[in-house]
PDB file of C-alpha atoms in Angstrom:
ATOM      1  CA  UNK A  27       0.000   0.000   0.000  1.00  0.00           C
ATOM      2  CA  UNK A  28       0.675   3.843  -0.193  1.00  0.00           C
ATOM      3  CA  UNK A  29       1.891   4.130  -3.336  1.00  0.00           C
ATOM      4  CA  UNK A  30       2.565   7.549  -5.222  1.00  0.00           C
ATOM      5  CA  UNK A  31       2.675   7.511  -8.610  1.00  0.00           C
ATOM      6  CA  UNK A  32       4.170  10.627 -10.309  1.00  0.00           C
ATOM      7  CA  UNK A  33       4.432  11.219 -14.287  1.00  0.00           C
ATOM      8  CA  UNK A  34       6.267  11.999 -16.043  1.00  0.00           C
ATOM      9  CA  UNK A  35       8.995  10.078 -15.443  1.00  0.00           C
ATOM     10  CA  UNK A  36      11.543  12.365 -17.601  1.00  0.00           C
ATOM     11  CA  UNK A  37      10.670  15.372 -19.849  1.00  0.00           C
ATOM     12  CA  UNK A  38      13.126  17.416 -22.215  1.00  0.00           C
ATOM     13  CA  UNK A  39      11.176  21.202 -22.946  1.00  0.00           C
ATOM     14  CA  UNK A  40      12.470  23.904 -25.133  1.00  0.00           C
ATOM     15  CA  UNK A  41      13.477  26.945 -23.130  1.00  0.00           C
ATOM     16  CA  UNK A  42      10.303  29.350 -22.518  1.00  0.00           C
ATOM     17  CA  UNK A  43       7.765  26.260 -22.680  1.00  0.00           C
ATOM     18  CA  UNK A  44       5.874  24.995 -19.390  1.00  0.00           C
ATOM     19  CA  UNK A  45       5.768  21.612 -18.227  1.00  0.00           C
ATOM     20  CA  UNK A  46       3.687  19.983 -15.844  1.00  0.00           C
ATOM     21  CA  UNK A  47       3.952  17.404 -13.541  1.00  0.00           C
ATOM     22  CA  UNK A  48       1.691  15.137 -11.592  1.00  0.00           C
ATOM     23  CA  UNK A  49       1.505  13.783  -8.119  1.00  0.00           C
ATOM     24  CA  UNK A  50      -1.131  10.530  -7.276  1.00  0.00           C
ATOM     25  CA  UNK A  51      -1.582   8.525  -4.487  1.00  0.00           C
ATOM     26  CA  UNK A  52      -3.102   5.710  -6.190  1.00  0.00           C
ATOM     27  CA  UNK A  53      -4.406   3.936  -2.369  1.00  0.00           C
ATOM     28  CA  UNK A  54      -4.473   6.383  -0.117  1.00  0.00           C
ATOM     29  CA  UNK A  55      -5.995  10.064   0.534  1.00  0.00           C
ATOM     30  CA  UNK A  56      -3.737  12.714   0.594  1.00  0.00           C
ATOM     31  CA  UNK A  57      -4.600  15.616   2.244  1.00  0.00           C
ATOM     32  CA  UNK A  58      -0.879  17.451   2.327  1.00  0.00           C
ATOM     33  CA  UNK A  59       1.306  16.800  -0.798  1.00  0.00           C
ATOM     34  CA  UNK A  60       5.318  17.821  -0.598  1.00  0.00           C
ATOM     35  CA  UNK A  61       7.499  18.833  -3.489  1.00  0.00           C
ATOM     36  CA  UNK A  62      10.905  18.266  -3.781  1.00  0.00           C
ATOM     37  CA  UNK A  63      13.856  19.458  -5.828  1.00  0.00           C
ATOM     38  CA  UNK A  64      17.380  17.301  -5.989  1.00  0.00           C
ATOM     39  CA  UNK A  65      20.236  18.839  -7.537  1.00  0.00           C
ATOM     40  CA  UNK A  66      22.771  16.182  -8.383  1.00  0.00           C
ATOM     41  CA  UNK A  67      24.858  14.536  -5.759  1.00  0.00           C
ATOM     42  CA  UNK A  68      22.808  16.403  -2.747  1.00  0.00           C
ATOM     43  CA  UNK A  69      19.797  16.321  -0.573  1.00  0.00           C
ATOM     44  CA  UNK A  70      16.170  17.355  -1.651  1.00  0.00           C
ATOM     45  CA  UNK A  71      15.221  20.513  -1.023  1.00  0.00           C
ATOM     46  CA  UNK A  72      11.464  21.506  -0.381  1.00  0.00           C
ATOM     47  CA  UNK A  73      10.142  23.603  -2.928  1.00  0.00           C
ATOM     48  CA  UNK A  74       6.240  23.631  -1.414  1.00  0.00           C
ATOM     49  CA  UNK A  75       3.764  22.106   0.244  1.00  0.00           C
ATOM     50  CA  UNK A  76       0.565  21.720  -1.181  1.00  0.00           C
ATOM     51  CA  UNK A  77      -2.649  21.594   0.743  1.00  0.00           C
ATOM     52  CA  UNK A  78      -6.232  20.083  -1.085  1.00  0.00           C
ATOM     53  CA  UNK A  79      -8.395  23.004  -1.733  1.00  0.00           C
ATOM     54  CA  UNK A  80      -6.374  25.658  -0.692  1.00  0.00           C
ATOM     55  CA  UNK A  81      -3.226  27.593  -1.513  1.00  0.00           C
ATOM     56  CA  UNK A  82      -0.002  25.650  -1.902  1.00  0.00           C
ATOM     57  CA  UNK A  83       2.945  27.101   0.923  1.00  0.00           C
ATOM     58  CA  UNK A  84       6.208  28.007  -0.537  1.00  0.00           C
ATOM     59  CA  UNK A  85       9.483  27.772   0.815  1.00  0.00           C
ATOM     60  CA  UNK A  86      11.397  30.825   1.213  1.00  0.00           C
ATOM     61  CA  UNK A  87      13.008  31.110  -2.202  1.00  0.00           C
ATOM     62  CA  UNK A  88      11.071  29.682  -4.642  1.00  0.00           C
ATOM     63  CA  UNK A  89       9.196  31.433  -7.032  1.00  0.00           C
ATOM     64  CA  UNK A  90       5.096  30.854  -6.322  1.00  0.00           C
ATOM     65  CA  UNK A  91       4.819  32.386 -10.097  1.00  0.00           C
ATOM     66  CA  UNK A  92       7.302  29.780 -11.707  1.00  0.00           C
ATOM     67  CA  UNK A  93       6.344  26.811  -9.886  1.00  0.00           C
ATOM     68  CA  UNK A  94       2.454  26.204 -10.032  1.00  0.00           C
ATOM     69  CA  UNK A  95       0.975  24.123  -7.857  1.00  0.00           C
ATOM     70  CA  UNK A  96      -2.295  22.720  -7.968  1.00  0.00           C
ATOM     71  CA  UNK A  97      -3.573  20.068  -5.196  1.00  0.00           C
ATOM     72  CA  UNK A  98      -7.923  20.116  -6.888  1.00  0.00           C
ATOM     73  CA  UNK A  99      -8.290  16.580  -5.415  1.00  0.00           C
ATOM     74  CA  UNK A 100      -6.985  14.337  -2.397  1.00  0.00           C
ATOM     75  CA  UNK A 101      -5.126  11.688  -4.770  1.00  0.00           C
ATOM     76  CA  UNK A 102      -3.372  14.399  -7.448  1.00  0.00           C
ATOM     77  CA  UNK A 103      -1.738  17.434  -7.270  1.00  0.00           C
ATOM     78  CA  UNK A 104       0.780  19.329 -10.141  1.00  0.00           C
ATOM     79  CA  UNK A 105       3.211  21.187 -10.296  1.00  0.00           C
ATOM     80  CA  UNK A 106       3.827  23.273 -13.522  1.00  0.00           C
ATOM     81  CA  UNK A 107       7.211  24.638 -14.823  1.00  0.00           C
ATOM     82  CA  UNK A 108       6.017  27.781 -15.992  1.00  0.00           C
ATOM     83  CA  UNK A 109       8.363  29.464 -18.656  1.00  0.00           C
ATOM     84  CA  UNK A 110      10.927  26.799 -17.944  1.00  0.00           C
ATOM     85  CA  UNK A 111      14.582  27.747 -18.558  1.00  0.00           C
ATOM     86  CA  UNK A 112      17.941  25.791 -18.937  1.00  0.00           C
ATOM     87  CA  UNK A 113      18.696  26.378 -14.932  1.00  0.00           C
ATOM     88  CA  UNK A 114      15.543  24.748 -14.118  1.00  0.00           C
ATOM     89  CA  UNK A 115      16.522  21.794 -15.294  1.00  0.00           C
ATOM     90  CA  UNK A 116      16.967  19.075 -12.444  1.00  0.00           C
ATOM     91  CA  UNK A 117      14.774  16.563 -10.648  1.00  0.00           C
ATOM     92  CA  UNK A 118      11.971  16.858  -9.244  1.00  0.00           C
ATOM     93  CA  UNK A 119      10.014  14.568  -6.726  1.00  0.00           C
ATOM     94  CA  UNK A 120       6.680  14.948  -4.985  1.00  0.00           C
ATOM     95  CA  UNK A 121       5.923  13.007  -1.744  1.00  0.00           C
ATOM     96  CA  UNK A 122       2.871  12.490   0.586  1.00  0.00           C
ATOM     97  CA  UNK A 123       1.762  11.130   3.815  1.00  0.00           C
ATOM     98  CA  UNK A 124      -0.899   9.378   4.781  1.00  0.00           C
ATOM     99  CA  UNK A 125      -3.951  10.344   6.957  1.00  0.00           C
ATOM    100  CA  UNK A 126      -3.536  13.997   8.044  1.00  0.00           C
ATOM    101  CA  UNK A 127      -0.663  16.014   8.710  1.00  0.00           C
ATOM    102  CA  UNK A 128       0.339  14.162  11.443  1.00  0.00           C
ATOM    103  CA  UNK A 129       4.435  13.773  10.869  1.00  0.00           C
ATOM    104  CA  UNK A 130       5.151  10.553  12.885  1.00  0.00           C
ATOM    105  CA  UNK A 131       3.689   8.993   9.560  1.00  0.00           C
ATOM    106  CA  UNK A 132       6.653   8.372   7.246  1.00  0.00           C
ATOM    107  CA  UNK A 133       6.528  10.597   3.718  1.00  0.00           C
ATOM    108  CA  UNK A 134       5.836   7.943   0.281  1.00  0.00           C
ATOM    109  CA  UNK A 135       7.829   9.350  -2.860  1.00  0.00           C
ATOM    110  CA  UNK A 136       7.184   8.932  -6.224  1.00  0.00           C
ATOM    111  CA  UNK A 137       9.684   7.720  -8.495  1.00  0.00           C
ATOM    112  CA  UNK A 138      10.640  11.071  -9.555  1.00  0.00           C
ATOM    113  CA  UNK A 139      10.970  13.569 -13.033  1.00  0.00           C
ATOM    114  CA  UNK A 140      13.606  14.348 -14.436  1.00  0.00           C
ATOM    115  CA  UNK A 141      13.366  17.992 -16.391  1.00  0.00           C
ATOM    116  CA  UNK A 142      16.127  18.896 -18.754  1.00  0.00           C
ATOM    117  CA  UNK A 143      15.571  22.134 -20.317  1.00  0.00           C
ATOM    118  CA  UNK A 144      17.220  22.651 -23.624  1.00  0.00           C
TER     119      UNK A 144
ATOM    120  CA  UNK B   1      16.861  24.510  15.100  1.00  0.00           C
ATOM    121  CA  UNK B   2      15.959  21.445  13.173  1.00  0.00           C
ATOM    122  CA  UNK B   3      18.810  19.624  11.251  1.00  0.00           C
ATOM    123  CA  UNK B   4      20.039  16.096  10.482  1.00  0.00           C
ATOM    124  CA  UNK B   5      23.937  15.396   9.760  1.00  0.00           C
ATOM    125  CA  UNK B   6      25.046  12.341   8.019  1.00  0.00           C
ATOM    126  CA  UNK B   7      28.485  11.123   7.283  1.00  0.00           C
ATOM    127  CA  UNK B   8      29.868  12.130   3.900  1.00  0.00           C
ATOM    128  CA  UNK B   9      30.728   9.553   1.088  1.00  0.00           C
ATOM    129  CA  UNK B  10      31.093   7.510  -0.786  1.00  0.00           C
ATOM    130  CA  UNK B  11      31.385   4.640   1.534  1.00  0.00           C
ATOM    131  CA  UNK B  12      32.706   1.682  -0.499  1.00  0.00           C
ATOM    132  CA  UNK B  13      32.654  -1.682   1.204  1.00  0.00           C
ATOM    133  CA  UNK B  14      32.802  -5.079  -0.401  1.00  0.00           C
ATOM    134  CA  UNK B  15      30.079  -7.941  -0.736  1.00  0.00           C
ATOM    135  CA  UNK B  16      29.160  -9.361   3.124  1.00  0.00           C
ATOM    136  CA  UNK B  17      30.970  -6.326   4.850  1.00  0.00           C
ATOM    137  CA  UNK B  18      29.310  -4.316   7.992  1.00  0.00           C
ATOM    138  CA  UNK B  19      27.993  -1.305   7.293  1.00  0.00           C
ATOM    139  CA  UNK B  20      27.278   1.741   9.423  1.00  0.00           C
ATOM    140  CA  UNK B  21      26.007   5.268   8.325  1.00  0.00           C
ATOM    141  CA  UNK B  22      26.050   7.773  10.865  1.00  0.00           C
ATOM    142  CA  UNK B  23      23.676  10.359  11.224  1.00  0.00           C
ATOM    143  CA  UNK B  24      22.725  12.764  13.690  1.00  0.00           C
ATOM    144  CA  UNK B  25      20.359  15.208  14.348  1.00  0.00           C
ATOM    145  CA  UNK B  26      19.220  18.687  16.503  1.00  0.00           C
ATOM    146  CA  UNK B  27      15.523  19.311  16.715  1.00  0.00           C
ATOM    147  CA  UNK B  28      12.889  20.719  18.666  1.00  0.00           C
ATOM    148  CA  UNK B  29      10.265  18.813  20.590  1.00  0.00           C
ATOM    149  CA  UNK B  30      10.550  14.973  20.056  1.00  0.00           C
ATOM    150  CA  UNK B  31      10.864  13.865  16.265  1.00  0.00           C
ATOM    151  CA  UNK B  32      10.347  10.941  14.491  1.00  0.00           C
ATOM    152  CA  UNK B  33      13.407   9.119  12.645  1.00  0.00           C
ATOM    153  CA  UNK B  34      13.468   7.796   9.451  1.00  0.00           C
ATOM    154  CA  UNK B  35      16.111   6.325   6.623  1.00  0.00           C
ATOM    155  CA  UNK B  36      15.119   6.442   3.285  1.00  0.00           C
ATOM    156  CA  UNK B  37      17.101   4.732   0.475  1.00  0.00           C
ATOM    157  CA  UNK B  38      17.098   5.824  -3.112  1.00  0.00           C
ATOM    158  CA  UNK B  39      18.166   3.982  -6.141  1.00  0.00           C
ATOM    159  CA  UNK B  40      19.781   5.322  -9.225  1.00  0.00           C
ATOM    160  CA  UNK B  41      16.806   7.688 -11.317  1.00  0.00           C
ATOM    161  CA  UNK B  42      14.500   6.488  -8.598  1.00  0.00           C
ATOM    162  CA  UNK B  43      12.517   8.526  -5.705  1.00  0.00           C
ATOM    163  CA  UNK B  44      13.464   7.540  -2.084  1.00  0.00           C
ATOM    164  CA  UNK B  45      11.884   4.365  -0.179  1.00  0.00           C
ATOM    165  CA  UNK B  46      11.220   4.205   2.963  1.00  0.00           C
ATOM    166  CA  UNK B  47      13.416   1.578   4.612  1.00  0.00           C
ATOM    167  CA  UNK B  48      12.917   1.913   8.575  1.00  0.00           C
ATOM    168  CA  UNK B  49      11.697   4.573  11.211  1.00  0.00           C
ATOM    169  CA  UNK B  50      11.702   5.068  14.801  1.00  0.00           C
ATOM    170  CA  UNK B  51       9.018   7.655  16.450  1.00  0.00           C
ATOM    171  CA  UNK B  52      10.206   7.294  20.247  1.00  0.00           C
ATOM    172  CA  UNK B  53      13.729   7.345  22.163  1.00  0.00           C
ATOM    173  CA  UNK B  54      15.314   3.739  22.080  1.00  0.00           C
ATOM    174  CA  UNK B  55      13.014   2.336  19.431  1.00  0.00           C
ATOM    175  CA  UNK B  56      14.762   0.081  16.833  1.00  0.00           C
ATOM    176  CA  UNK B  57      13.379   0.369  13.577  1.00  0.00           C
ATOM    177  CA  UNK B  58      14.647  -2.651  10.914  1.00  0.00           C
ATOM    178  CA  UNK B  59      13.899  -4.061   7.752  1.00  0.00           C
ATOM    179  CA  UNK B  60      15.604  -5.868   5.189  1.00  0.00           C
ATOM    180  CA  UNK B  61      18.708  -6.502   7.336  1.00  0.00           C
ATOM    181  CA  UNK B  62      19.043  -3.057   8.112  1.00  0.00           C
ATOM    182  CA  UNK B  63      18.941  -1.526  11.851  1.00  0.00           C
ATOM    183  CA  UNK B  64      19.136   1.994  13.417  1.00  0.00           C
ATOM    184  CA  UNK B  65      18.338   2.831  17.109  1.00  0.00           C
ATOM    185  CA  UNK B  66      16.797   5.738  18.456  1.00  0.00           C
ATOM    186  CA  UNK B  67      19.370   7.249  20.700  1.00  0.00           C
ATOM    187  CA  UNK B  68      17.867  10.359  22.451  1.00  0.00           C
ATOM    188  CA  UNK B  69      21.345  10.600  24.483  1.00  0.00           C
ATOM    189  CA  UNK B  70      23.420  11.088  21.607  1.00  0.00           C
ATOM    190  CA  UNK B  71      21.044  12.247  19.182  1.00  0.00           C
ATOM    191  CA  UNK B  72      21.823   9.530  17.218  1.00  0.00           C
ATOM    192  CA  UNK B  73      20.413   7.443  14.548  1.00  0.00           C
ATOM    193  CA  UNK B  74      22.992   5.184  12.957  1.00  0.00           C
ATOM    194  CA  UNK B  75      22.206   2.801  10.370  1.00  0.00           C
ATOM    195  CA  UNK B  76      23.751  -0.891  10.251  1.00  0.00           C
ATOM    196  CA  UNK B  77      23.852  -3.499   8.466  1.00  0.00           C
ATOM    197  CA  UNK B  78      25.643  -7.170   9.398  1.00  0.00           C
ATOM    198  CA  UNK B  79      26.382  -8.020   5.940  1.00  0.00           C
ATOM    199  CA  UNK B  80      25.829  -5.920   2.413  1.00  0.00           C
ATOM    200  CA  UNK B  81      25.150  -6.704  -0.862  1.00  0.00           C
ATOM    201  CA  UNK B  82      25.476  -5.541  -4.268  1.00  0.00           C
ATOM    202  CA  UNK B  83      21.697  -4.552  -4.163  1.00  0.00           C
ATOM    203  CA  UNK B  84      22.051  -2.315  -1.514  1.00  0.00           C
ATOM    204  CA  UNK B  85      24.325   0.463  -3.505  1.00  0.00           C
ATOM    205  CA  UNK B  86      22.258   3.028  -3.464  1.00  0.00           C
ATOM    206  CA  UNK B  87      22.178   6.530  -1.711  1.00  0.00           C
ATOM    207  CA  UNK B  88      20.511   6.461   2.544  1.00  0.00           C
ATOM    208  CA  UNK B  89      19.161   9.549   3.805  1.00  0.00           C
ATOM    209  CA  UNK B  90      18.329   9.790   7.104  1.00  0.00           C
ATOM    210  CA  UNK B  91      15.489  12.398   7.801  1.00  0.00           C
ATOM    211  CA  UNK B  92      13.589  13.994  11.071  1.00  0.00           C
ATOM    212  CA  UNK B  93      10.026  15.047  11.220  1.00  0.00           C
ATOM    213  CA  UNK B  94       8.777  17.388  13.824  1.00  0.00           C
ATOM    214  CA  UNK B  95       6.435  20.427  12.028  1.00  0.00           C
ATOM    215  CA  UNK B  96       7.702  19.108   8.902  1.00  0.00           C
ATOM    216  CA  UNK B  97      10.521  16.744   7.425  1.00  0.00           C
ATOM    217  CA  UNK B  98      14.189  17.387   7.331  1.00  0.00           C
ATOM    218  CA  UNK B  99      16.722  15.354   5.449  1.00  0.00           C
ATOM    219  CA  UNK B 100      20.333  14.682   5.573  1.00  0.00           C
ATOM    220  CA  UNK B 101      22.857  15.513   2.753  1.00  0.00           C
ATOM    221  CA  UNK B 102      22.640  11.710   1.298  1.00  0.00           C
ATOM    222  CA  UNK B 103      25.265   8.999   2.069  1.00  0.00           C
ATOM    223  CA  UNK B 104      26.289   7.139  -1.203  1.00  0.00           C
ATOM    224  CA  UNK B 105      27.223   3.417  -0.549  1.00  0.00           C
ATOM    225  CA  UNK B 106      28.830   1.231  -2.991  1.00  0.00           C
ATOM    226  CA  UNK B 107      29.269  -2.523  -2.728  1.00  0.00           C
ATOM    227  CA  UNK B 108      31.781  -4.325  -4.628  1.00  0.00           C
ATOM    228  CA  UNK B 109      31.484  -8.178  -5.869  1.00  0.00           C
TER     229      UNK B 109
END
């Protein structure tokens, strides 16, 4: 059980295009969604956290105009690229837990995207 | 503050060797422990937790202990195998989660 599926897996985009990405749980309600970004060779960082029916909450630093999140339904939320550019490029992983925001429950990850922006 | 600090790699070890990763942590209020293991162009799995001081989470070989003395949680393992290269994070939740830099681990044949 609690499995998160996330697709793509991988994407290339042309510089100035938007991408988006989605987050299911495919057994589980998810009231709270994370997003993640991993540069290569270090830890994930959290870009937002995205709450069903309400405004996502952005880390300090990230751009709430570039990085769109929508959570319209407890099993799938997105995350859109807007105006994606080269330095964007790196992977991106969304996470959940189940139940409610309690945080003795462990996170599930999806497998990841990849973005590569050319 | 909340942080977790894990022992830099790579830590290269051959087939049937013990393992250890070390990791360490400062938080606020009493967190729950976790290590998560991610394999090459994968997201992370959860391999064990531990949500109380001297709880031993394990799985698939693998052990850490709780230690709210040290503010420890060190991950072991008696004896590797190739399948286990992969990069361990360990992570804290309190408010929210909090993860370690990564520790790769190879395992040579």
């Amino acid at each position: 059980g609690a499995v998160v599926s996330q697709h793509p897996s991988w994407v290339i985009c042309k510089s100035g295009t938007s991408v988006k990405i989605e987050c299911r749980s495919l057994d589980f309600q998810a009231t709270t969604m994370f997003w993640y970004r991993q540069f290569p060779k270090q830890s994930l960082m959290l870009m937002a956290t995205s709450n069903e029916g309400s405004k996502a909450t952005y880390e300090q630093g990230v751009e709430k105009d570039k990085f769109l999140i929508n959570h319209a339904s407890l099993t799938l939320s997105t995350l859109t690229v807007t105006s994606a550019h080269p330095e964007d490029s790196s992977f991106y992983i969304c996470s959940a837990g189940q139940g409610t925001s309690s945080y003795n429950s462990p996170l599930h990850f999806g497998n990841g995207t990849r973005l590569t922006v050319t | 503050g909340n942080s977790v600090t894990q022992m830099e790699g790579p830590v290269t070890l051959s087939e049937e060797a013990f393992l250890t990763i070390n990791c360490t942590y400062t938080a606020t209020g009493y967190p729950s422990l976790f290590w998560y293991v991610q394999y090459p162009g994968e997201g992370l799995q959860l391999l064990l937790k531990a949500t109380k001081a001297d709880d031993k989470g394990s799985n698939k070989g693998f052990e850490a202990t709780y230690r709210k003395e040290t503010t420890s949680f060190h991950l072991e393992k008696g004896s590797v195998q190739v399948s286990d290269s992969a990069v361990y994070f360990c992570a804290l939740s309190v408010n929210k989660f909090y993860f370690g830099s990564g520790t790769k681990l190879n395992v040579k044949p």
